[in-house]
Short mmCIF file of C-alpha atoms and ligand atoms in Angstrom, two decimals:
data_model
loop_
_atom_site.label_atom_id
_atom_site.label_comp_id
_atom_site.label_asym_id
_atom_site.label_seq_id
_atom_site.Cartn_x
_atom_site.Cartn_y
_atom_site.Cartn_z
CA MET A 1 99.99 112.38 76.47
CA GLY A 2 99.79 115.83 75.37
CA GLN A 3 96.33 116.95 74.36
CA ILE A 4 95.54 120.61 74.66
CA THR A 5 91.79 121.85 74.18
CA LEU A 6 91.02 125.73 74.19
CA SER A 7 87.46 126.64 74.73
CA SER A 8 86.12 130.25 73.97
CA VAL A 9 89.90 131.57 75.01
CA THR A 10 89.92 135.14 75.05
CA LYS A 11 92.56 137.55 75.40
CA SER A 12 92.49 141.26 75.89
CA PHE A 13 95.57 143.83 77.11
CA GLY A 14 93.01 146.64 78.84
CA GLU A 15 91.40 147.95 75.84
CA VAL A 16 93.21 146.08 73.37
CA HIS A 17 91.45 142.60 72.14
CA VAL A 18 93.99 140.62 71.09
CA ILE A 19 92.18 137.28 71.14
CA PRO A 20 88.33 137.04 70.64
CA PRO A 21 86.73 133.89 71.98
CA LEU A 22 88.56 131.11 70.09
CA ASP A 23 88.40 127.05 70.12
CA LEU A 24 91.25 124.88 68.92
CA GLN A 25 91.87 121.14 69.51
CA ILE A 26 95.27 119.89 69.37
CA ASN A 27 95.71 116.05 69.45
CA ASP A 28 98.15 113.95 71.36
CA GLY A 29 101.46 113.91 69.08
CA GLU A 30 100.34 116.58 66.63
CA PHE A 31 102.79 119.14 64.90
CA VAL A 32 100.57 121.91 64.96
CA VAL A 33 101.81 125.20 63.50
CA PHE A 34 100.40 128.52 64.03
CA VAL A 35 100.86 131.04 61.34
CA GLY A 36 99.73 134.45 60.58
CA PRO A 37 101.42 137.88 59.84
CA SER A 38 103.13 139.66 62.61
CA GLY A 39 101.05 141.21 65.47
CA CYS A 40 98.08 138.55 64.99
CA GLY A 41 98.45 137.22 68.25
CA LYS A 42 100.37 134.00 67.70
CA SER A 43 102.82 134.55 70.45
CA THR A 44 100.16 135.47 72.90
CA LEU A 45 98.40 132.54 72.01
CA LEU A 46 101.05 130.50 72.67
CA ARG A 47 101.95 132.27 76.05
CA LEU A 48 98.13 131.67 76.95
CA ILE A 49 98.82 128.12 76.66
CA ALA A 50 102.04 128.08 78.45
CA GLY A 51 100.57 130.17 81.47
CA LEU A 52 102.78 133.15 80.71
CA GLU A 53 100.03 135.36 80.24
CA ASP A 54 96.39 134.87 82.12
CA ILE A 55 93.35 134.37 79.92
CA SER A 56 90.75 136.84 79.88
CA ALA A 57 88.11 134.35 79.75
CA GLY A 58 87.51 130.59 78.40
CA ARG A 59 89.02 127.50 79.36
CA ILE A 60 92.30 125.79 78.73
CA ASP A 61 92.41 121.65 79.03
CA ILE A 62 95.70 119.50 79.15
CA ASP A 63 95.35 115.95 78.91
CA GLY A 64 91.87 116.23 80.16
CA ARG A 65 92.70 118.72 83.10
CA ASP A 66 91.36 122.16 83.48
CA ALA A 67 94.53 123.83 83.14
CA THR A 68 93.10 127.72 83.10
CA HIS A 69 94.52 128.99 85.98
CA ALA A 70 97.51 126.36 86.52
CA PRO A 71 101.18 127.90 86.67
CA PRO A 72 103.33 127.18 83.95
CA ALA A 73 105.58 124.61 86.10
CA GLU A 74 102.37 122.67 86.57
CA ARG A 75 101.36 122.21 82.81
CA GLY A 76 104.07 119.81 81.71
CA LEU A 77 104.84 122.21 78.58
CA ALA A 78 108.46 122.98 77.65
CA MET A 79 108.56 126.32 75.57
CA VAL A 80 111.74 127.30 73.17
CA PHE A 81 112.05 131.18 72.27
CA GLN A 82 113.61 132.78 69.52
CA SER A 83 116.04 134.25 71.89
CA TYR A 84 117.74 131.03 72.92
CA ALA A 85 117.29 132.37 76.73
CA LEU A 86 120.67 130.37 77.60
CA TYR A 87 122.70 131.34 80.79
CA PRO A 88 126.14 132.63 79.31
CA HIS A 89 128.18 131.73 82.13
CA MET A 90 127.10 128.08 82.08
CA THR A 91 128.22 125.42 80.14
CA VAL A 92 126.19 123.53 77.74
CA ARG A 93 125.80 120.78 80.21
CA LYS A 94 124.87 122.75 82.75
CA ASN A 95 122.25 124.86 80.77
CA ILE A 96 120.52 121.44 79.65
CA ALA A 97 120.39 120.14 83.06
CA PHE A 98 119.17 123.51 84.69
CA PRO A 99 115.35 122.43 84.74
CA LEU A 100 116.46 118.96 86.18
CA LYS A 101 118.34 120.79 88.86
CA MET A 102 115.78 122.79 89.80
CA ALA A 103 113.49 119.86 90.32
CA LYS A 104 116.14 118.42 92.36
CA LEU A 105 116.66 115.29 90.41
CA PRO A 106 119.21 112.76 91.44
CA GLN A 107 122.73 113.70 89.86
CA ALA A 108 122.92 110.31 87.86
CA GLU A 109 119.55 110.75 86.77
CA GLN A 110 120.36 114.36 85.62
CA GLU A 111 123.29 113.18 83.77
CA ARG A 112 121.72 110.52 82.34
CA LYS A 113 119.09 112.83 80.59
CA VAL A 114 121.20 115.18 79.43
CA GLU A 115 123.55 112.85 77.40
CA ASN A 116 120.64 111.31 76.09
CA ALA A 117 119.51 114.88 74.82
CA ALA A 118 122.91 115.75 73.63
CA ARG A 119 122.87 112.39 71.69
CA ILE A 120 119.71 113.11 70.01
CA LEU A 121 120.46 116.89 69.16
CA ASN A 122 124.46 116.10 68.11
CA LEU A 123 125.73 118.23 70.89
CA THR A 124 127.61 115.42 72.86
CA SER A 125 131.07 116.90 71.70
CA TYR A 126 130.00 120.38 72.73
CA LEU A 127 128.72 119.79 76.49
CA ASN A 128 131.89 121.41 78.03
CA ARG A 129 131.65 124.78 76.03
CA ARG A 130 129.80 127.85 76.95
CA PRO A 131 126.88 129.40 74.85
CA GLY A 132 129.25 131.86 73.64
CA GLN A 133 131.51 129.32 71.72
CA LEU A 134 128.66 128.01 69.93
CA SER A 135 127.09 128.92 66.36
CA GLY A 136 123.78 130.22 66.52
CA GLY A 137 121.97 126.82 65.53
CA GLN A 138 124.17 124.84 68.27
CA ARG A 139 122.76 127.27 70.80
CA GLN A 140 119.18 126.79 69.66
CA ARG A 141 119.89 123.14 69.74
CA VAL A 142 120.95 123.55 73.27
CA ALA A 143 117.48 125.42 74.29
CA ILE A 144 115.72 122.52 72.60
CA GLY A 145 117.82 120.30 74.85
CA ARG A 146 116.86 121.82 78.08
CA ALA A 147 113.00 121.40 76.73
CA ILE A 148 113.71 117.70 75.99
CA VAL A 149 115.17 116.88 79.38
CA ARG A 150 111.98 118.11 80.87
CA GLU A 151 109.95 115.37 78.96
CA PRO A 152 107.29 117.54 78.55
CA ALA A 153 103.87 116.57 77.56
CA ALA A 154 104.13 119.27 74.59
CA PHE A 155 106.88 121.60 73.20
CA LEU A 156 105.90 125.07 72.61
CA PHE A 157 108.51 126.77 69.87
CA ASP A 158 107.97 130.50 69.17
CA GLU A 159 109.67 131.36 65.68
CA PRO A 160 112.69 129.33 66.91
CA LEU A 161 114.31 129.95 63.72
CA SER A 162 113.93 133.49 63.29
CA ASN A 163 117.64 134.48 64.43
CA LEU A 164 119.36 132.10 61.76
CA ASP A 165 120.40 132.86 58.24
CA ALA A 166 118.45 131.18 55.56
CA ALA A 167 120.59 128.06 54.83
CA LEU A 168 120.76 127.04 58.62
CA ARG A 169 116.98 127.58 58.87
CA VAL A 170 116.39 125.07 56.47
CA THR A 171 118.64 122.69 58.12
CA MET A 172 117.16 122.98 61.60
CA ARG A 173 113.54 123.11 60.58
CA GLN A 174 114.50 119.63 59.36
CA GLU A 175 116.10 118.58 62.48
CA ILE A 176 112.86 119.50 64.26
CA SER A 177 110.68 117.80 62.16
CA GLU A 178 112.90 114.54 62.59
CA LEU A 179 113.42 115.36 66.46
CA HIS A 180 109.43 115.10 66.27
CA GLN A 181 109.29 111.90 64.30
CA SER A 182 111.60 110.13 67.04
CA LEU A 183 110.18 111.80 70.06
CA LYS A 184 106.25 111.85 68.70
CA THR A 185 105.32 114.53 71.34
CA THR A 186 103.12 116.66 70.60
CA MET A 187 104.80 120.29 69.08
CA ILE A 188 103.12 123.76 68.97
CA TYR A 189 105.26 125.85 66.59
CA VAL A 190 104.38 129.80 65.84
CA THR A 191 106.09 131.16 62.79
CA HIS A 192 105.02 133.99 60.37
CA ASP A 193 106.93 132.20 57.41
CA GLN A 194 104.24 129.93 55.55
CA VAL A 195 107.17 127.73 53.97
CA GLU A 196 107.82 126.71 57.67
CA ALA A 197 104.34 125.75 57.92
CA MET A 198 103.82 124.03 55.08
CA THR A 199 106.91 121.90 55.30
CA MET A 200 106.61 121.04 58.98
CA ALA A 201 103.07 120.87 60.06
CA ASP A 202 100.63 117.96 60.29
CA LYS A 203 98.07 120.71 61.08
CA ILE A 204 98.24 124.76 60.32
CA VAL A 205 96.12 127.33 62.09
CA VAL A 206 96.00 130.11 60.12
CA LEU A 207 95.59 133.07 62.54
CA ASN A 208 94.36 136.70 61.37
CA ALA A 209 93.67 139.81 63.81
CA GLY A 210 93.62 136.84 66.83
CA ARG A 211 90.70 134.94 64.76
CA ILE A 212 91.18 131.32 63.31
CA GLU A 213 90.85 131.65 59.28
CA GLN A 214 91.40 127.76 59.03
CA VAL A 215 92.42 124.80 60.44
CA GLY A 216 93.91 122.11 58.32
CA ALA A 217 96.81 119.79 56.90
CA PRO A 218 99.15 122.00 54.81
CA LEU A 219 97.97 120.44 51.18
CA GLU A 220 94.02 120.95 52.34
CA LEU A 221 94.72 124.47 52.83
CA TYR A 222 96.63 124.74 49.56
CA ALA A 223 94.11 123.23 47.65
CA HIS A 224 91.07 124.53 49.48
CA PRO A 225 91.58 127.76 51.23
CA ARG A 226 88.24 128.83 52.42
CA ASN A 227 88.72 132.50 51.95
CA LEU A 228 90.83 135.25 50.20
CA PHE A 229 93.30 135.77 53.37
CA VAL A 230 94.36 132.12 53.25
CA ALA A 231 94.06 131.57 49.71
CA GLY A 232 96.56 134.80 49.57
CA PHE A 233 99.15 133.70 52.68
CA ILE A 234 99.51 130.15 51.55
CA GLY A 235 101.52 129.26 48.74
CA SER A 236 104.70 131.03 47.22
CA PRO A 237 104.78 133.30 44.91
CA LYS A 238 100.94 134.28 46.08
CA MET A 239 97.93 133.44 44.56
CA ASN A 240 96.68 135.70 41.69
CA PHE A 241 93.60 137.39 42.55
CA ILE A 242 91.50 138.65 39.31
CA SER A 243 87.99 140.35 39.55
CA GLY A 244 85.76 142.04 36.99
CA SER A 245 84.56 140.70 33.65
CA GLU A 246 87.15 137.72 33.77
CA ALA A 247 85.69 136.70 37.53
CA ALA A 248 82.37 137.28 36.65
CA LYS A 249 82.72 134.63 33.41
CA HIS A 250 83.21 132.09 36.15
CA GLY A 251 80.25 133.23 38.26
CA ALA A 252 82.51 134.64 41.07
CA HIS A 253 83.32 137.89 42.21
CA THR A 254 87.14 137.22 42.37
CA ILE A 255 89.06 134.35 40.95
CA GLY A 256 92.12 133.02 42.12
CA VAL A 257 94.76 131.22 40.01
CA ARG A 258 98.34 130.00 41.59
CA PRO A 259 101.39 131.16 39.65
CA GLU A 260 101.99 127.31 38.93
CA HIS A 261 98.73 127.02 37.48
CA ILE A 262 99.19 129.03 34.59
CA THR A 263 101.12 128.04 31.22
CA VAL A 264 102.66 130.29 28.89
CA GLY A 265 102.17 129.69 25.10
CA ASP A 266 98.79 129.45 23.86
CA GLY A 267 95.57 130.51 25.72
CA PRO A 268 92.78 133.35 26.69
CA TRP A 269 94.89 135.70 28.46
CA GLU A 270 97.31 138.25 26.29
CA GLY A 271 99.94 140.53 27.87
CA VAL A 272 103.16 142.21 28.12
CA VAL A 273 106.29 140.49 30.11
CA GLY A 274 107.11 143.05 32.65
CA LEU A 275 110.00 141.53 35.10
CA SER A 276 111.10 138.12 34.70
CA GLU A 277 113.54 136.20 37.03
CA HIS A 278 115.07 133.07 35.72
CA LEU A 279 116.14 130.77 38.64
CA GLY A 280 117.47 127.99 36.70
CA SER A 281 114.77 125.66 38.25
CA ASP A 282 111.97 127.75 37.67
CA SER A 283 111.27 131.43 36.22
CA PHE A 284 109.13 133.89 37.63
CA ILE A 285 107.39 136.14 35.23
CA LYS A 286 104.86 139.34 35.72
CA VAL A 287 102.89 139.74 33.01
CA GLU A 288 100.52 142.84 32.44
CA VAL A 289 97.25 141.64 30.92
CA PRO A 290 94.87 144.36 30.24
CA GLY A 291 91.75 144.27 32.29
CA MET A 292 93.34 141.86 34.76
CA GLY A 293 96.34 143.66 36.26
CA THR A 294 99.92 141.95 37.04
CA ILE A 295 99.66 138.03 36.73
CA ASN A 296 102.44 136.47 38.23
CA VAL A 297 103.41 133.10 36.54
CA ARG A 298 105.50 130.25 37.55
CA ALA A 299 106.87 128.76 34.25
CA PRO A 300 109.67 126.12 33.92
CA GLY A 301 113.30 127.34 34.09
CA GLU A 302 114.13 127.10 30.37
CA VAL A 303 110.77 129.06 29.19
CA GLY A 304 112.26 131.69 26.52
CA VAL A 305 110.66 134.93 27.38
CA HIS A 306 111.84 138.68 27.89
CA HIS A 307 110.89 141.88 28.92
CA GLY A 308 108.61 143.71 26.48
CA GLN A 309 107.67 140.32 24.63
CA THR A 310 103.90 139.94 24.15
CA ILE A 311 102.73 136.32 25.29
CA ARG A 312 99.80 134.25 25.62
CA LEU A 313 98.74 132.83 28.94
CA ALA A 314 96.31 129.78 29.86
CA PRO A 315 94.74 128.99 33.22
CA ALA A 316 95.99 125.18 33.44
CA GLY A 317 94.88 124.09 37.23
CA LYS A 318 92.18 125.02 39.73
CA ILE A 319 90.46 128.01 39.48
CA HIS A 320 89.53 128.91 42.92
CA ARG A 321 86.15 130.98 43.23
CA PHE A 322 85.32 133.79 45.80
CA ASP A 323 82.40 135.49 46.99
CA ASP A 324 81.96 139.45 47.54
CA LYS A 325 82.72 138.60 51.02
CA GLY A 326 85.73 136.76 50.21
CA MET A 327 84.76 133.50 50.83
CA ALA A 328 85.12 130.44 48.57
CA LEU A 329 82.73 129.52 46.65
P1 ADP B 1 102.58 137.45 66.85
O1 ADP B 1 103.26 137.03 67.69
O2 ADP B 1 101.58 137.20 65.73
O3 ADP B 1 103.64 138.74 65.84
P2 ADP B 1 101.44 138.93 69.31
O4 ADP B 1 100.93 137.74 70.25
O5 ADP B 1 102.82 139.02 69.74
O6 ADP B 1 101.83 138.91 67.90
O7 ADP B 1 100.99 140.15 69.27
C1 ADP B 1 99.42 140.40 68.97
C2 ADP B 1 98.81 141.89 69.48
O8 ADP B 1 98.79 141.74 71.11
C3 ADP B 1 99.64 143.00 69.01
O9 ADP B 1 99.01 143.92 68.38
C4 ADP B 1 100.44 143.30 70.07
O10 ADP B 1 100.96 144.64 70.25
C5 ADP B 1 99.71 143.08 71.51
N1 ADP B 1 100.46 142.87 72.69
C6 ADP B 1 101.13 141.73 72.64
N2 ADP B 1 101.46 141.89 74.30
C7 ADP B 1 100.81 142.87 74.63
C8 ADP B 1 101.12 143.35 75.86
N3 ADP B 1 101.53 142.72 77.10
N4 ADP B 1 100.50 144.39 76.21
C9 ADP B 1 99.42 144.93 75.16
N5 ADP B 1 99.34 144.65 73.96
C10 ADP B 1 100.12 143.62 73.66
MG1 MG B 2 105.50 136.70 68.13
#
């Protein structure tokens, strides 16, 4: 189980309206990512689902039961925070067992569940250490272990990897994806990082100022963003937006072309190379095209261009079209 339905969920802090009425369906077993810029209301929405904040209006159902005013402990959800929130004086074993001890589970059952979680998370040989004797990634795994033993209907993650360095973030994000594949439990994961959203989600919810801009599978959002916000947020490097006469040729107010959908060589656009970054696998090139502005191009690693060179470009993939309200045509 782990089906969560939000109906006209609204949240204000006094005069500050953070979440306007919002509807969302999260299905059992889904990996749902809330993504959006800092301050857009991701954490607030997650905390409303967890019951850590009261909702101002609307309704939350969990597994078909009205949970709108249920206290956090009765919702059957387990939250994992960026800050780990571990007890420094307790061993890993005691940290993981903590919710089971609170629930007064028999000792033998506590031990069985802790050992099982430790095995899943590769923490078995660390059970007698304290958090201070662990790396950041291991501490985050302990926090996840403490959530696993509760066997929740859903896991709620709030930017759990933000405190880790880049390489460890990649490893941990794969571990969490694998954990989802083995547990098959609903997971709601909050991040401002669109790469995490793209790589982990079954379903991405793009938030902007508390509103849902679009809900969809990662590649659906990549291929069919419904407005300029989603088009600019999903994908790295960012989609190029071009307006003026070039867009008018396509019957649009603005056109969008992804950097990876532009080829260098022949083509209708001529410009001068500004900064070019050669990563080996790819080259990121900025080209100043008169009347269009700076166009970012993602070219093959071995593309031979240099600063100041005049080159020609061709759009070689989908041209996204938007109207004057920024909505996809
Ligand atoms: P995110 O997690 O997407 O960065 P938050 O949900 O933390 O965003 O915050 C969304 C907005 O709500 C922000 O403008 C923030 O200042 C405001 N906010 C969050 N919590 C409170 C609070 N307790 N009181 C007043 N404003 C808050
Ligand atoms: Mg947040």
